Protein backbone atom coordinates (compact mmCIF):
# COMPACT_ATOMS: atom_id res chain seq x y z
CA MET A 1 83.59 -6.12 -66.61
CA PRO A 2 86.87 -6.09 -64.65
CA ARG A 3 88.83 -9.31 -64.26
CA GLU A 4 91.20 -10.44 -61.55
CA GLY A 5 94.22 -8.19 -61.61
CA ARG A 6 92.21 -5.35 -63.19
CA SER A 7 89.76 -3.07 -61.48
CA LEU A 8 87.38 -0.22 -62.02
CA THR A 9 88.85 2.45 -59.77
CA TRP A 10 87.97 6.03 -59.03
CA VAL A 11 90.82 7.93 -57.40
CA LYS A 12 90.49 11.44 -56.04
CA PRO A 13 93.49 13.35 -57.41
CA GLY A 14 95.69 15.12 -54.91
CA VAL A 15 94.06 13.41 -51.92
CA GLU A 16 96.13 11.65 -49.28
CA ALA A 17 95.68 7.96 -48.52
CA PRO A 18 92.28 7.21 -46.95
CA LYS A 19 92.10 6.66 -43.22
CA LEU A 20 90.12 3.43 -43.68
CA SER A 21 89.63 0.96 -46.53
CA ILE A 22 86.39 -1.03 -46.41
CA VAL A 23 86.65 -4.31 -48.33
CA ILE A 24 83.33 -5.93 -49.26
CA PRO A 25 83.29 -9.40 -50.83
CA MET A 26 80.14 -10.22 -52.78
CA LEU A 27 78.61 -12.97 -54.88
CA ASN A 28 75.20 -12.57 -56.54
CA GLU A 29 74.09 -9.75 -54.25
CA ALA A 30 72.05 -7.81 -56.82
CA LEU A 31 69.03 -7.70 -54.54
CA GLY A 32 70.83 -5.85 -51.76
CA ILE A 33 74.18 -4.42 -52.84
CA GLU A 34 72.81 -1.02 -53.92
CA THR A 35 71.16 -0.49 -50.54
CA ALA A 36 74.25 -1.68 -48.68
CA LEU A 37 76.58 0.64 -50.57
CA ALA A 38 74.15 3.56 -50.44
CA LEU A 39 74.38 3.48 -46.65
CA LEU A 40 78.16 3.81 -46.91
CA GLN A 41 78.20 6.79 -49.29
CA PRO A 42 78.58 9.46 -46.55
CA LEU A 43 81.80 7.77 -45.47
CA ARG A 44 83.36 8.33 -48.89
CA GLU A 45 83.44 12.05 -48.08
CA THR A 46 85.35 11.40 -44.86
CA GLU A 47 88.56 9.80 -46.18
CA VAL A 48 87.11 6.29 -46.38
CA GLU A 49 87.44 4.19 -49.54
CA ILE A 50 85.08 1.39 -50.49
CA ILE A 51 86.42 -1.64 -52.35
CA VAL A 52 84.02 -4.26 -53.65
CA VAL A 53 85.41 -7.63 -54.73
CA ASP A 54 83.08 -9.81 -56.75
CA GLY A 55 83.52 -13.57 -56.78
CA GLY A 56 82.07 -14.19 -60.23
CA SER A 57 78.45 -13.10 -59.88
CA THR A 58 76.02 -14.21 -62.57
CA ASP A 59 73.56 -11.42 -61.83
CA HIS A 60 73.98 -7.64 -62.11
CA SER A 61 75.95 -7.20 -58.88
CA VAL A 62 79.03 -5.68 -60.51
CA ALA A 63 77.08 -3.18 -62.62
CA LEU A 64 75.06 -2.09 -59.59
CA ALA A 65 78.10 -1.75 -57.32
CA THR A 66 80.41 0.11 -59.70
CA PRO A 67 78.95 3.64 -59.37
CA LEU A 68 78.80 3.31 -55.58
CA ALA A 69 82.34 2.14 -54.85
CA ASP A 70 85.84 3.55 -55.29
CA THR A 71 87.10 0.24 -56.63
CA VAL A 72 85.32 -2.79 -58.04
CA VAL A 73 87.41 -5.83 -58.91
CA VAL A 74 86.45 -9.35 -59.97
CA SER A 75 88.24 -12.24 -58.32
CA ASP A 76 88.18 -16.00 -58.40
CA THR A 77 85.33 -17.33 -56.29
CA GLY A 78 86.15 -17.72 -52.60
CA ARG A 79 85.63 -15.21 -49.82
CA ALA A 80 89.22 -15.47 -48.55
CA ARG A 81 90.64 -14.87 -52.03
CA GLN A 82 88.26 -11.99 -52.60
CA MET A 83 89.18 -10.27 -49.34
CA ASN A 84 92.90 -10.77 -49.88
CA LEU A 85 92.62 -9.22 -53.35
CA GLY A 86 90.64 -6.33 -51.89
CA ALA A 87 93.37 -5.76 -49.32
CA GLU A 88 95.93 -5.65 -52.12
CA ARG A 89 93.94 -2.86 -53.77
CA ALA A 90 93.48 -0.90 -50.54
CA HIS A 91 95.37 2.34 -49.92
CA SER A 92 94.78 2.78 -46.18
CA PRO A 93 96.86 1.60 -43.21
CA ALA A 94 93.57 0.38 -41.67
CA LEU A 95 91.32 -2.31 -43.16
CA LEU A 96 87.71 -3.28 -42.45
CA PHE A 97 86.26 -6.45 -43.96
CA LEU A 98 82.51 -6.06 -44.21
CA HIS A 99 80.02 -8.61 -45.53
CA ALA A 100 77.63 -7.34 -48.19
CA ASP A 101 74.62 -7.97 -45.93
CA THR A 102 76.09 -6.25 -42.86
CA GLN A 103 75.49 -2.61 -41.89
CA LEU A 104 77.84 -0.47 -39.84
CA PRO A 105 76.59 1.40 -36.77
CA GLU A 106 76.82 5.17 -36.46
CA GLY A 107 80.28 6.28 -35.41
CA ALA A 108 81.91 3.05 -36.59
CA VAL A 109 84.89 4.70 -38.29
CA GLU A 110 85.75 6.74 -35.21
CA GLN A 111 85.42 3.66 -32.98
CA ILE A 112 87.70 1.67 -35.28
CA SER A 113 90.31 4.45 -35.28
CA GLN A 114 90.26 4.62 -31.49
CA ALA A 115 90.44 0.84 -31.14
CA LEU A 116 93.39 0.53 -33.52
CA SER A 117 95.33 3.09 -31.50
CA THR A 118 95.63 0.48 -28.73
CA HIS A 119 95.01 -2.85 -30.51
CA CYS A 120 96.17 -4.25 -33.83
CA TRP A 121 92.77 -5.75 -34.65
CA GLY A 122 89.19 -6.06 -33.48
CA ARG A 123 85.54 -6.61 -34.30
CA PHE A 124 82.05 -5.34 -33.45
CA ASP A 125 79.28 -6.98 -31.52
CA ILE A 126 76.55 -8.20 -33.84
CA GLN A 127 72.79 -7.95 -34.07
CA LEU A 128 71.13 -10.40 -36.45
CA GLU A 129 67.92 -9.22 -38.08
CA GLY A 130 65.31 -11.50 -39.61
CA HIS A 131 62.08 -13.33 -39.00
CA SER A 132 63.18 -15.98 -36.52
CA ARG A 133 62.42 -15.14 -32.89
CA TRP A 134 65.64 -16.92 -31.94
CA LEU A 135 67.93 -14.42 -33.69
CA PRO A 136 68.39 -12.21 -30.56
CA VAL A 137 69.53 -15.33 -28.68
CA VAL A 138 71.87 -16.31 -31.50
CA SER A 139 73.32 -12.78 -31.54
CA THR A 140 73.93 -12.79 -27.79
CA LEU A 141 75.62 -16.18 -27.93
CA MET A 142 77.83 -15.10 -30.84
CA ASN A 143 78.98 -11.99 -28.98
CA LEU A 144 79.60 -13.90 -25.75
CA ARG A 145 81.50 -16.68 -27.48
CA SER A 146 83.66 -14.14 -29.30
CA ARG A 147 84.53 -12.26 -26.12
CA LEU A 148 85.44 -15.44 -24.28
CA SER A 149 87.43 -17.02 -27.09
CA GLY A 150 88.97 -13.99 -28.76
CA ILE A 151 87.76 -15.39 -32.09
CA ALA A 152 85.78 -13.19 -34.47
CA THR A 153 83.49 -14.10 -37.33
CA GLY A 154 83.29 -12.27 -40.64
CA ASP A 155 79.72 -11.23 -39.83
CA GLN A 156 81.06 -9.10 -36.97
CA GLY A 157 83.03 -6.74 -39.21
CA MET A 158 86.68 -7.58 -38.60
CA PHE A 159 89.07 -4.60 -38.73
CA LEU A 160 92.83 -4.43 -38.35
CA ARG A 161 95.98 -2.53 -39.07
CA ARG A 162 97.49 -3.19 -42.49
CA GLU A 163 100.79 -4.14 -40.86
CA ALA A 164 99.04 -6.83 -38.80
CA PHE A 165 97.26 -8.20 -41.87
CA ASP A 166 100.57 -8.43 -43.72
CA ALA A 167 102.36 -9.90 -40.71
CA VAL A 168 100.03 -12.91 -40.52
CA GLY A 169 99.85 -13.41 -44.27
CA GLY A 170 96.23 -12.31 -44.71
CA PHE A 171 93.34 -14.75 -44.91
CA PRO A 172 94.37 -18.36 -45.53
CA ASP A 173 93.25 -19.60 -48.94
CA GLN A 174 90.51 -21.96 -47.76
CA PRO A 175 86.80 -22.22 -48.62
CA LEU A 176 85.42 -22.01 -45.07
CA MET A 177 86.46 -20.86 -41.58
CA GLU A 178 88.84 -18.28 -43.03
CA ASP A 179 87.67 -15.78 -40.39
CA ILE A 180 88.44 -18.19 -37.55
CA ALA A 181 91.84 -19.00 -39.01
CA LEU A 182 92.71 -15.30 -39.34
CA SER A 183 91.53 -14.64 -35.78
CA LYS A 184 93.83 -17.35 -34.46
CA ARG A 185 96.77 -15.84 -36.33
CA LEU A 186 95.98 -12.36 -35.06
CA LYS A 187 95.57 -13.54 -31.46
CA ALA A 188 99.27 -14.39 -31.54
CA LEU A 189 99.90 -10.67 -32.00
CA SER A 190 97.35 -9.29 -29.54
CA PRO A 191 93.86 -9.87 -28.17
CA PRO A 192 91.07 -8.26 -30.20
CA ALA A 193 89.34 -5.00 -29.44
CA CYS A 194 85.73 -6.09 -28.86
CA LEU A 195 83.52 -3.11 -29.62
CA GLY A 196 80.16 -3.04 -27.89
CA ILE A 197 78.41 -1.07 -30.61
CA LYS A 198 76.70 -3.45 -33.00
CA VAL A 199 76.81 -4.11 -36.69
CA VAL A 200 73.45 -5.26 -38.04
CA SER A 201 73.69 -8.37 -40.17
CA SER A 202 71.08 -10.30 -42.11
CA GLY A 203 69.67 -13.40 -40.46
CA ARG A 204 68.64 -14.81 -43.84
CA ARG A 205 70.69 -17.97 -43.34
CA TRP A 206 68.89 -18.76 -40.10
CA ASP A 207 65.50 -17.79 -41.55
CA LYS A 208 65.97 -19.96 -44.62
CA PHE A 209 67.30 -23.13 -43.01
CA GLY A 210 65.89 -22.79 -39.50
CA ALA A 211 67.58 -21.22 -36.49
CA TRP A 212 68.36 -24.29 -34.43
CA LYS A 213 69.28 -26.40 -37.45
CA THR A 214 71.75 -23.72 -38.52
CA ILE A 215 73.14 -23.37 -35.00
CA ARG A 216 73.72 -27.11 -34.73
CA LEU A 217 75.35 -27.20 -38.15
CA MET A 218 77.72 -24.31 -37.42
CA TRP A 219 78.72 -25.63 -34.01
CA ARG A 220 79.35 -29.08 -35.49
CA LEU A 221 81.49 -27.63 -38.26
CA ARG A 222 83.45 -25.48 -35.79
CA TYR A 223 84.04 -28.45 -33.52
CA ARG A 224 85.26 -30.57 -36.43
CA TYR A 225 87.51 -27.75 -37.59
CA TRP A 226 88.96 -27.53 -34.08
CA ARG A 227 89.58 -31.29 -34.25
CA GLY A 228 91.62 -30.81 -37.41
CA VAL A 229 89.17 -31.60 -40.22
CA SER A 230 90.16 -29.67 -43.35
CA ALA A 231 88.23 -26.58 -44.36
CA THR A 232 87.76 -28.09 -47.82
CA GLN A 233 85.97 -31.13 -46.37
CA LEU A 234 83.88 -28.94 -44.08
CA ALA A 235 82.87 -26.72 -47.00
CA LYS A 236 81.53 -29.80 -48.81
CA GLU A 237 79.55 -30.80 -45.71
CA TYR A 238 78.21 -27.28 -45.38
CA ARG A 239 77.01 -27.21 -48.98
CA ASN A 240 75.41 -30.66 -48.65
CA ALA A 241 73.65 -29.68 -45.43
CA ARG A 242 72.19 -26.58 -47.05
C-alpha cells in the first residue's frame, strides 16, 4: 500500500501533460469507489488524469481504486490534506476536486475548459440523489446560495487553474469548511464560473440523519464559522451531532 509521499502511478510514456487532473479524496469508500471510477474511465483516453487520495481507509478502498486511477496515494486523514497532496501529484494546469460520491455530467471537461478560459475557478450546480423527498429543495437552495454568495461547496465539484490554486496556498489545513475557506480566497482573485449543468451527488447524509436536521446543522455550523468559531471546534460539534 502506498504511503504519504509515495504513490502508485501509471504514466503514459511520451504523452504531454493532461488537460485536466481530477483529484478524488476518499475514506472507506469500498462500496462505491469502483462504480465512481468506472464512470470516469472514458475520460482517461481524452487527456484527463485521475488521482485518488486515500485518507487511511480500513476497508479495501485502495485496492479497488488502484487499477482504475492513474495515481493512488495515501495521505494523513483530512480532506484538505488529501486534496492538497493530490494537487501536488497532478500534472495538469487545470484541477478538478471531485468527491468520491459525486458524478460528473456529460460534457463536463469541455465546460470546465471553456469556463477556465475566462475565469480562474468555478463549480457546477448540484443535484442530490437519495430517498428524501426534500433533496430537490436542498439542491435548489444550495445552487441559489452559491450563486448569490460566490461560495462553492466541495459537493459541487470545484475546479480551478493550477496557478490560482498555488496563488491562494491551496486548501487551508483544517478539518471542516475547507471548501468555504478556499472559495473566499479565490473570490479575491475573481468571481466563480457557475456552471448550470449539474453534478449528481449522493444524498446519503441527508437520508441517514434526516433532511431538515442536516440542513439546520449545516446552517448553524456555517453561521458559527462566519462568526469566527474555529473549524476544529466546529468539526467536533459536527461529529457529536452525527
